[in-house]
Amino acid sequence: MKPQTALATLVGALALLYGALGQVILGLSQNDLQQPLLHHHNKGPHYEVLTHYFKQDDPTTDDATFDVSQDFGLYPNTTWTELVAELQALNAQHPHRKYKLLFLQRHGEGWHNVAPADYPSDQWACYWQVLNGNSTVEWYDAELTPSGVQQLTSFQQAWASRVASDGVPIPQSYYVSPLRRTLQTWEILWSKLATTRPVIKELARETYGIGTESKRHNKEYLQRNYGFADFEAGFSQFDDRWVPDRHESSQHRKYRAQQLLNDIFLHDPSVVVSVVSHSGLIKSVLKVVHHRKWGLQTGQMVPVVVEARYNKKGDTYDLDKPWSEYRSCETS
């Protein structure tokens, strides 16, 4: 047996053993391990994007060529000051609705974004992604590449310029995924501009499971290396969501994005909010608020104005759909 095949077999066996031990030690069934982060089915309000503020809401705007560093997208018939004032007025006028401006920021380029290009796609899926890295780079809880740092340094300059010249509002609250690349992203973008500390939230993390890029470090490590951030209440010491043998379903991720919005809209009075997250989670947030499809390259951001209607039920997501399972190279 080739060494690579043997190691792949060992990795697969360990993945199954890990899952089995988790069930025995914690008394969990297989269904328990793919339950949502919040163990209830409260859908919360209905969310809808208000489409008359930003060019990114227009179906004719090309997301592949739109450069947010040059144009944040606000239509010229409204100033940023007027936009915030309108949202404040709407919040005061409608007791059963809430309105917020969300800046949805994707992290800069990470090592997990570039590493797959070095391998055939099937070998990455069945072998390399479950490892912590190779002899050159680490993609477990991937950090930013030098290119990713440069992306964000340039975008930070764009933010500072827009704040100074156009009156773009500095967010009143920040929520960030617990993965290293998103924490690095927040620090580069906001450490010089922010007036409040970011809150690390599990709900804001990327699609998790199987690939080690989606596995986070423990709380003690995060405290030691990212002391500028606060933890949400109940944040666990160890990553109790990532599992090596199953990958979160898109339905569950949309449910999780909905719960993130429920939490922010219910508990945070801020009108202007930043969420620093990942392409998958942001894609799901846009689905939940019924925004048009908008692809984000690494280091990019999309602004959205969201209405939460508490007199209308939110969408329902099918949590019974199975999560995809890890397939070793021998079974692929």
mmCIF file of C-alpha atoms in Angstrom:
data_model
loop_
_atom_site.group_PDB
_atom_site.id
_atom_site.type_symbol
_atom_site.label_atom_id
_atom_site.label_comp_id
_atom_site.label_asym_id
_atom_site.label_seq_id
_atom_site.Cartn_x
_atom_site.Cartn_y
_atom_site.Cartn_z
ATOM 1 C CA MET A 1 0.000 0.000 0.000
ATOM 2 C CA LYS A 2 1.323 3.446 -0.903
ATOM 3 C CA PRO A 3 2.177 5.693 2.099
ATOM 4 C CA GLN A 4 -0.340 8.311 0.964
ATOM 5 C CA THR A 5 -3.098 5.701 0.648
ATOM 6 C CA ALA A 6 -2.216 4.247 4.016
ATOM 7 C CA LEU A 7 -2.333 7.674 5.654
ATOM 8 C CA ALA A 8 -5.649 8.439 3.984
ATOM 9 C CA THR A 9 -7.044 5.186 5.362
ATOM 10 C CA LEU A 10 -5.755 6.061 8.819
ATOM 11 C CA VAL A 11 -7.270 9.548 8.624
ATOM 12 C CA GLY A 12 -10.616 8.076 7.609
ATOM 13 C CA ALA A 13 -10.525 5.568 10.445
ATOM 14 C CA LEU A 14 -9.636 8.258 12.965
ATOM 15 C CA ALA A 15 -12.488 10.424 11.691
ATOM 16 C CA LEU A 16 -14.975 7.639 12.270
ATOM 17 C CA LEU A 17 -13.457 6.860 15.668
ATOM 18 C CA TYR A 18 -13.645 10.547 16.640
ATOM 19 C CA GLY A 19 -17.331 10.652 15.762
ATOM 20 C CA ALA A 20 -18.057 7.402 17.579
ATOM 21 C CA LEU A 21 -16.203 8.487 20.711
ATOM 22 C CA GLY A 22 -18.086 11.775 20.698
ATOM 23 C CA GLN A 23 -21.354 9.891 20.690
ATOM 24 C CA VAL A 24 -20.272 7.538 23.489
ATOM 25 C CA ILE A 25 -18.640 10.123 25.753
ATOM 26 C CA LEU A 26 -21.292 12.783 25.306
ATOM 27 C CA GLY A 27 -24.216 10.414 24.934
ATOM 28 C CA LEU A 28 -25.064 11.831 21.513
ATOM 29 C CA SER A 29 -26.777 10.143 18.614
ATOM 30 C CA GLN A 30 -25.770 10.799 15.010
ATOM 31 C CA ASN A 31 -28.711 13.174 14.662
ATOM 32 C CA ASP A 32 -27.645 15.056 17.791
ATOM 33 C CA LEU A 33 -24.269 15.818 16.243
ATOM 34 C CA GLN A 34 -25.865 17.673 13.347
ATOM 35 C CA GLN A 35 -28.356 19.640 15.410
ATOM 36 C CA PRO A 36 -28.343 23.444 15.019
ATOM 37 C CA LEU A 37 -26.269 25.671 17.250
ATOM 38 C CA LEU A 38 -29.408 26.907 18.955
ATOM 39 C CA HIS A 39 -31.554 23.971 19.972
ATOM 40 C CA HIS A 40 -34.929 25.364 19.058
ATOM 41 C CA HIS A 41 -36.833 26.227 15.907
ATOM 42 C CA ASN A 42 -37.689 29.848 16.596
ATOM 43 C CA LYS A 43 -37.760 31.371 13.134
ATOM 44 C CA GLY A 44 -37.977 34.925 14.394
ATOM 45 C CA PRO A 45 -39.070 37.777 12.133
ATOM 46 C CA HIS A 46 -39.276 37.913 8.368
ATOM 47 C CA TYR A 47 -36.250 39.608 6.818
ATOM 48 C CA GLU A 48 -36.252 41.623 3.627
ATOM 49 C CA VAL A 49 -33.564 43.724 1.980
ATOM 50 C CA LEU A 50 -34.579 47.272 1.025
ATOM 51 C CA THR A 51 -33.386 47.528 -2.547
ATOM 52 C CA HIS A 52 -33.450 51.256 -3.241
ATOM 53 C CA TYR A 53 -30.240 52.272 -1.483
ATOM 54 C CA PHE A 54 -27.355 50.354 -3.066
ATOM 55 C CA LYS A 55 -26.243 49.461 -6.583
ATOM 56 C CA GLN A 56 -25.431 45.967 -5.333
ATOM 57 C CA ASP A 57 -29.189 45.365 -4.902
ATOM 58 C CA ASP A 58 -29.822 45.930 -8.628
ATOM 59 C CA PRO A 59 -29.986 42.677 -10.651
ATOM 60 C CA THR A 60 -28.213 44.421 -13.547
ATOM 61 C CA THR A 61 -25.104 45.267 -11.506
ATOM 62 C CA ASP A 62 -22.288 42.846 -12.329
ATOM 63 C CA ASP A 63 -20.858 41.463 -9.107
ATOM 64 C CA ALA A 64 -17.851 40.050 -10.977
ATOM 65 C CA THR A 65 -16.588 43.496 -12.004
ATOM 66 C CA PHE A 66 -17.974 45.765 -9.265
ATOM 67 C CA ASP A 67 -15.080 47.216 -7.231
ATOM 68 C CA VAL A 68 -16.305 48.068 -3.743
ATOM 69 C CA SER A 69 -12.963 49.640 -2.852
ATOM 70 C CA GLN A 70 -13.716 52.333 -5.450
ATOM 71 C CA ASP A 71 -17.464 52.578 -4.905
ATOM 72 C CA PHE A 72 -19.353 51.437 -1.818
ATOM 73 C CA GLY A 73 -22.479 51.466 -3.960
ATOM 74 C CA LEU A 74 -24.757 54.049 -2.336
ATOM 75 C CA TYR A 75 -26.938 55.731 -4.943
ATOM 76 C CA PRO A 76 -25.996 59.408 -5.408
ATOM 77 C CA ASN A 77 -29.496 60.646 -4.556
ATOM 78 C CA THR A 78 -28.886 59.738 -0.879
ATOM 79 C CA THR A 79 -26.026 60.652 1.445
ATOM 80 C CA TRP A 80 -24.767 58.327 4.152
ATOM 81 C CA THR A 81 -25.980 60.742 6.800
ATOM 82 C CA GLU A 82 -29.444 60.755 5.246
ATOM 83 C CA LEU A 83 -29.470 56.960 5.052
ATOM 84 C CA VAL A 84 -28.722 56.517 8.752
ATOM 85 C CA ALA A 85 -31.276 59.204 9.660
ATOM 86 C CA GLU A 86 -33.931 57.443 7.556
ATOM 87 C CA LEU A 87 -33.283 54.132 9.305
ATOM 88 C CA GLN A 88 -33.473 55.776 12.715
ATOM 89 C CA ALA A 89 -36.785 57.395 11.735
ATOM 90 C CA LEU A 90 -38.174 54.087 10.446
ATOM 91 C CA ASN A 91 -37.224 52.373 13.699
ATOM 92 C CA ALA A 92 -39.057 55.070 15.646
ATOM 93 C CA GLN A 93 -42.162 54.916 13.447
ATOM 94 C CA HIS A 94 -42.702 51.147 13.266
ATOM 95 C CA PRO A 95 -42.932 49.284 16.591
ATOM 96 C CA HIS A 96 -43.153 45.881 14.878
ATOM 97 C CA ARG A 97 -40.222 46.420 12.532
ATOM 98 C CA LYS A 98 -36.510 47.082 12.857
ATOM 99 C CA TYR A 99 -34.078 48.438 10.314
ATOM 100 C CA LYS A 100 -30.298 48.108 10.155
ATOM 101 C CA LEU A 101 -27.453 48.822 7.772
ATOM 102 C CA LEU A 102 -25.205 45.759 7.657
ATOM 103 C CA PHE A 103 -21.681 45.764 6.258
ATOM 104 C CA LEU A 104 -21.039 42.103 5.372
ATOM 105 C CA GLN A 105 -17.276 41.658 5.095
ATOM 106 C CA ARG A 106 -15.517 38.567 3.769
ATOM 107 C CA HIS A 107 -12.060 37.770 5.142
ATOM 108 C CA GLY A 108 -8.944 38.342 3.056
ATOM 109 C CA GLU A 109 -7.261 35.560 1.139
ATOM 110 C CA GLY A 110 -6.282 32.666 3.417
ATOM 111 C CA TRP A 111 -3.942 29.743 2.911
ATOM 112 C CA HIS A 112 -6.927 27.436 2.448
ATOM 113 C CA ASN A 113 -7.969 29.542 -0.556
ATOM 114 C CA VAL A 114 -4.705 28.932 -2.418
ATOM 115 C CA ALA A 115 -3.588 25.479 -1.240
ATOM 116 C CA PRO A 116 -6.165 23.427 -3.229
ATOM 117 C CA ALA A 117 -4.666 24.691 -6.497
ATOM 118 C CA ASP A 118 -1.573 22.568 -5.800
ATOM 119 C CA TYR A 119 -3.514 19.295 -5.887
ATOM 120 C CA PRO A 120 -6.037 17.455 -8.075
ATOM 121 C CA SER A 121 -9.515 18.295 -6.797
ATOM 122 C CA ASP A 122 -10.333 14.695 -5.895
ATOM 123 C CA GLN A 123 -7.104 14.340 -3.908
ATOM 124 C CA TRP A 124 -7.803 17.568 -2.054
ATOM 125 C CA ALA A 125 -11.322 16.386 -1.159
ATOM 126 C CA CYS A 126 -10.420 12.886 0.016
ATOM 127 C CA TYR A 127 -6.955 13.439 1.480
ATOM 128 C CA TRP A 128 -5.378 16.860 1.840
ATOM 129 C CA GLN A 129 -8.287 18.887 3.249
ATOM 130 C CA VAL A 130 -8.501 16.698 6.349
ATOM 131 C CA LEU A 131 -4.853 17.338 7.212
ATOM 132 C CA ASN A 132 -3.607 20.435 9.036
ATOM 133 C CA GLY A 133 -1.336 21.423 6.157
ATOM 134 C CA ASN A 134 1.668 20.271 4.169
ATOM 135 C CA SER A 135 5.395 20.769 4.602
ATOM 136 C CA THR A 136 5.110 24.406 3.501
ATOM 137 C CA VAL A 137 1.883 25.930 4.841
ATOM 138 C CA GLU A 138 -0.796 25.285 7.457
ATOM 139 C CA TRP A 139 -4.458 25.554 6.523
ATOM 140 C CA TYR A 140 -5.969 24.335 9.776
ATOM 141 C CA ASP A 141 -7.959 27.387 10.943
ATOM 142 C CA ALA A 142 -6.180 29.126 8.090
ATOM 143 C CA GLU A 143 -4.464 32.455 8.559
ATOM 144 C CA LEU A 144 -4.210 35.177 5.914
ATOM 145 C CA THR A 145 -1.645 34.965 3.143
ATOM 146 C CA PRO A 146 0.612 37.996 2.467
ATOM 147 C CA SER A 147 -1.686 38.742 -0.474
ATOM 148 C CA GLY A 148 -4.680 38.639 1.870
ATOM 149 C CA VAL A 149 -2.999 41.083 4.231
ATOM 150 C CA GLN A 150 -2.328 43.415 1.301
ATOM 151 C CA GLN A 151 -5.938 43.164 0.103
ATOM 152 C CA LEU A 152 -7.191 44.301 3.471
ATOM 153 C CA THR A 153 -4.551 46.987 3.958
ATOM 154 C CA SER A 154 -5.692 48.573 0.697
ATOM 155 C CA PHE A 155 -9.351 48.226 1.636
ATOM 156 C CA GLN A 156 -8.688 49.776 5.046
ATOM 157 C CA GLN A 157 -7.326 52.822 3.252
ATOM 158 C CA ALA A 158 -10.493 52.927 1.147
ATOM 159 C CA TRP A 159 -12.610 52.766 4.309
ATOM 160 C CA ALA A 160 -10.655 55.565 5.974
ATOM 161 C CA SER A 161 -10.964 57.697 2.848
ATOM 162 C CA ARG A 162 -14.726 57.137 2.544
ATOM 163 C CA VAL A 163 -15.286 57.914 6.211
ATOM 164 C CA ALA A 164 -13.353 61.168 5.885
ATOM 165 C CA SER A 165 -14.650 62.348 2.507
ATOM 166 C CA ASP A 166 -18.123 60.835 2.103
ATOM 167 C CA GLY A 167 -19.311 60.467 5.670
ATOM 168 C CA VAL A 168 -19.580 56.679 5.550
ATOM 169 C CA PRO A 169 -20.663 55.716 9.081
ATOM 170 C CA ILE A 170 -18.269 53.769 11.260
ATOM 171 C CA PRO A 171 -20.146 50.702 12.521
ATOM 172 C CA GLN A 172 -21.536 50.930 16.024
ATOM 173 C CA SER A 173 -21.190 47.168 16.576
ATOM 174 C CA TYR A 174 -18.938 44.459 15.174
ATOM 175 C CA TYR A 175 -19.462 40.711 15.042
ATOM 176 C CA VAL A 176 -16.688 38.428 13.872
ATOM 177 C CA SER A 177 -16.273 34.722 13.208
ATOM 178 C CA PRO A 178 -13.972 32.901 15.658
ATOM 179 C CA LEU A 179 -11.628 31.720 12.902
ATOM 180 C CA ARG A 180 -8.173 33.272 12.679
ATOM 181 C CA ARG A 181 -8.523 34.744 9.193
ATOM 182 C CA THR A 182 -11.625 36.721 10.150
ATOM 183 C CA LEU A 183 -10.060 38.008 13.370
ATOM 184 C CA GLN A 184 -7.005 39.106 11.398
ATOM 185 C CA THR A 185 -9.320 40.757 8.883
ATOM 186 C CA TRP A 186 -11.091 42.754 11.592
ATOM 187 C CA GLU A 187 -7.806 43.872 13.113
ATOM 188 C CA ILE A 188 -6.419 45.145 9.801
ATOM 189 C CA LEU A 189 -9.631 46.888 8.766
ATOM 190 C CA TRP A 190 -10.872 48.314 12.039
ATOM 191 C CA SER A 191 -8.215 48.586 14.742
ATOM 192 C CA LYS A 192 -7.506 52.203 13.722
ATOM 193 C CA LEU A 193 -11.125 53.267 13.152
ATOM 194 C CA ALA A 194 -13.402 51.331 15.482
ATOM 195 C CA THR A 195 -14.785 52.908 18.630
ATOM 196 C CA THR A 196 -16.131 49.627 20.071
ATOM 197 C CA ARG A 197 -14.703 46.130 20.492
ATOM 198 C CA PRO A 198 -15.783 43.282 18.219
ATOM 199 C CA VAL A 199 -17.711 40.324 19.601
ATOM 200 C CA ILE A 200 -16.670 36.822 18.561
ATOM 201 C CA LYS A 201 -19.745 34.774 17.612
ATOM 202 C CA GLU A 202 -19.968 31.090 16.762
ATOM 203 C CA LEU A 203 -22.964 31.740 14.530
ATOM 204 C CA ALA A 204 -20.803 33.876 12.225
ATOM 205 C CA ARG A 205 -18.336 31.104 11.352
ATOM 206 C CA GLU A 206 -17.902 29.357 8.027
ATOM 207 C CA THR A 207 -19.554 26.116 6.957
ATOM 208 C CA TYR A 208 -17.932 23.577 9.248
ATOM 209 C CA GLY A 209 -16.851 19.957 9.228
ATOM 210 C CA ILE A 210 -14.346 17.612 7.521
ATOM 211 C CA GLY A 211 -11.890 20.239 6.218
ATOM 212 C CA THR A 212 -9.574 21.534 8.939
ATOM 213 C CA GLU A 213 -9.763 25.067 7.563
ATOM 214 C CA SER A 214 -13.196 25.292 9.215
ATOM 215 C CA LYS A 215 -12.001 24.078 12.627
ATOM 216 C CA ARG A 216 -11.280 26.816 15.156
ATOM 217 C CA HIS A 217 -8.655 27.092 17.883
ATOM 218 C CA ASN A 218 -9.665 26.927 21.528
ATOM 219 C CA LYS A 219 -10.830 29.956 23.483
ATOM 220 C CA GLU A 220 -7.591 30.293 25.442
ATOM 221 C CA TYR A 221 -5.608 30.542 22.200
ATOM 222 C CA LEU A 222 -7.984 33.166 20.822
ATOM 223 C CA GLN A 223 -7.797 35.213 24.027
ATOM 224 C CA ARG A 224 -4.020 35.118 23.930
ATOM 225 C CA ASN A 225 -3.649 36.072 20.265
ATOM 226 C CA TYR A 226 -6.661 38.333 19.631
ATOM 227 C CA GLY A 227 -7.085 40.265 22.846
ATOM 228 C CA PHE A 228 -8.829 43.125 21.052
ATOM 229 C CA ALA A 229 -12.031 41.052 20.830
ATOM 230 C CA ASP A 230 -14.673 40.031 23.353
ATOM 231 C CA PHE A 231 -16.434 36.666 23.435
ATOM 232 C CA GLU A 232 -20.175 36.229 23.317
ATOM 233 C CA ALA A 233 -21.736 34.756 26.443
ATOM 234 C CA GLY A 234 -21.367 30.993 26.611
ATOM 235 C CA PHE A 235 -18.501 30.758 24.114
ATOM 236 C CA SER A 236 -17.009 27.290 24.626
ATOM 237 C CA GLN A 237 -13.360 26.588 25.415
ATOM 238 C CA PHE A 238 -13.109 23.978 22.666
ATOM 239 C CA ASP A 239 -14.666 23.722 19.220
ATOM 240 C CA ASP A 240 -17.686 21.528 19.898
ATOM 241 C CA ARG A 241 -19.270 22.112 16.482
ATOM 242 C CA TRP A 242 -16.626 20.913 14.044
ATOM 243 C CA VAL A 243 -16.633 17.174 13.315
ATOM 244 C CA PRO A 244 -14.189 15.325 11.044
ATOM 245 C CA ASP A 245 -16.682 13.101 9.239
ATOM 246 C CA ARG A 246 -19.581 15.388 8.247
ATOM 247 C CA HIS A 247 -19.950 18.741 6.500
ATOM 248 C CA GLU A 248 -22.663 21.226 7.461
ATOM 249 C CA SER A 249 -25.580 21.340 5.038
ATOM 250 C CA SER A 250 -26.561 24.528 3.214
ATOM 251 C CA GLN A 251 -29.997 24.382 4.862
ATOM 252 C CA HIS A 252 -28.457 24.326 8.319
ATOM 253 C CA ARG A 253 -26.106 27.160 7.395
ATOM 254 C CA LYS A 254 -29.065 29.286 6.294
ATOM 255 C CA TYR A 255 -30.804 28.459 9.550
ATOM 256 C CA ARG A 256 -27.648 29.504 11.410
ATOM 257 C CA ALA A 257 -27.470 32.757 9.433
ATOM 258 C CA GLN A 258 -31.100 33.401 10.358
ATOM 259 C CA GLN A 259 -30.313 32.814 14.031
ATOM 260 C CA LEU A 260 -27.379 35.219 13.799
ATOM 261 C CA LEU A 261 -29.685 37.921 12.447
ATOM 262 C CA ASN A 262 -32.301 37.109 15.091
ATOM 263 C CA ASP A 263 -29.690 37.616 17.796
ATOM 264 C CA ILE A 264 -28.383 40.884 16.358
ATOM 265 C CA PHE A 265 -31.804 42.399 15.681
ATOM 266 C CA LEU A 266 -33.239 41.353 19.040
ATOM 267 C CA HIS A 267 -30.361 42.281 21.342
ATOM 268 C CA ASP A 268 -28.386 45.029 19.593
ATOM 269 C CA PRO A 269 -29.927 48.508 19.268
ATOM 270 C CA SER A 270 -27.185 49.634 16.862
ATOM 271 C CA VAL A 271 -28.352 50.797 13.457
ATOM 272 C CA VAL A 272 -24.991 50.309 11.699
ATOM 273 C CA VAL A 273 -23.464 46.862 12.160
ATOM 274 C CA SER A 274 -20.417 45.110 10.728
ATOM 275 C CA VAL A 275 -20.225 41.325 10.335
ATOM 276 C CA VAL A 276 -16.799 39.926 9.429
ATOM 277 C CA SER A 277 -17.322 36.405 8.163
ATOM 278 C CA HIS A 278 -16.920 34.012 5.234
ATOM 279 C CA SER A 279 -18.267 33.537 1.727
ATOM 280 C CA GLY A 280 -20.592 30.683 2.685
ATOM 281 C CA LEU A 281 -22.122 32.354 5.720
ATOM 282 C CA ILE A 282 -22.530 35.677 3.905
ATOM 283 C CA LYS A 283 -24.158 33.852 0.995
ATOM 284 C CA SER A 284 -26.654 32.411 3.477
ATOM 285 C CA VAL A 285 -27.306 35.784 5.127
ATOM 286 C CA LEU A 286 -28.110 37.227 1.700
ATOM 287 C CA LYS A 287 -30.493 34.314 1.091
ATOM 288 C CA VAL A 288 -32.247 34.875 4.412
ATOM 289 C CA VAL A 289 -32.833 38.578 3.671
ATOM 290 C CA HIS A 290 -33.885 37.814 0.061
ATOM 291 C CA HIS A 291 -31.029 39.755 -1.498
ATOM 292 C CA ARG A 292 -30.011 38.996 -5.064
ATOM 293 C CA LYS A 293 -27.082 36.617 -5.511
ATOM 294 C CA TRP A 294 -23.869 38.540 -4.899
ATOM 295 C CA GLY A 295 -20.510 36.792 -5.031
ATOM 296 C CA LEU A 296 -17.749 38.169 -2.827
ATOM 297 C CA GLN A 297 -14.085 37.737 -3.606
ATOM 298 C CA THR A 298 -11.710 37.521 -0.660
ATOM 299 C CA GLY A 299 -11.375 40.829 1.162
ATOM 300 C CA GLN A 300 -14.579 42.282 -0.302
ATOM 301 C CA MET A 301 -17.674 43.693 1.402
ATOM 302 C CA VAL A 302 -21.329 44.155 0.513
ATOM 303 C CA PRO A 303 -23.601 46.675 2.297
ATOM 304 C CA VAL A 304 -27.273 45.801 2.786
ATOM 305 C CA VAL A 305 -30.191 47.589 4.417
ATOM 306 C CA VAL A 306 -32.362 44.988 6.130
ATOM 307 C CA GLU A 307 -35.911 45.223 7.436
ATOM 308 C CA ALA A 308 -37.006 42.784 10.155
ATOM 309 C CA ARG A 309 -40.791 42.412 10.349
ATOM 310 C CA TYR A 310 -41.899 40.940 13.662
ATOM 311 C CA ASN A 311 -45.539 40.702 12.584
ATOM 312 C CA LYS A 312 -44.611 38.255 9.820
ATOM 313 C CA LYS A 313 -43.042 34.823 10.314
ATOM 314 C CA GLY A 314 -39.552 34.144 9.065
ATOM 315 C CA ASP A 315 -38.589 31.467 6.576
ATOM 316 C CA THR A 316 -38.345 27.808 7.563
ATOM 317 C CA TYR A 317 -35.336 25.651 6.700
ATOM 318 C CA ASP A 318 -35.297 21.869 6.426
ATOM 319 C CA LEU A 319 -32.962 20.718 9.193
ATOM 320 C CA ASP A 320 -33.707 17.054 8.486
ATOM 321 C CA LYS A 321 -31.618 17.044 5.323
ATOM 322 C CA PRO A 322 -28.491 14.939 5.947
ATOM 323 C CA TRP A 323 -25.054 16.483 6.107
ATOM 324 C CA SER A 324 -22.543 15.268 3.520
ATOM 325 C CA GLU A 325 -20.138 12.643 4.829
ATOM 326 C CA TYR A 326 -16.386 12.340 4.509
ATOM 327 C CA ARG A 327 -15.258 9.922 1.818
ATOM 328 C CA SER A 328 -11.705 8.653 1.981
ATOM 329 C CA CYS A 329 -9.664 8.208 -1.190
ATOM 330 C CA GLU A 330 -10.373 4.473 -1.116
ATOM 331 C CA THR A 331 -14.155 4.947 -1.056
ATOM 332 C CA SER A 332 -14.403 7.972 -3.376
#
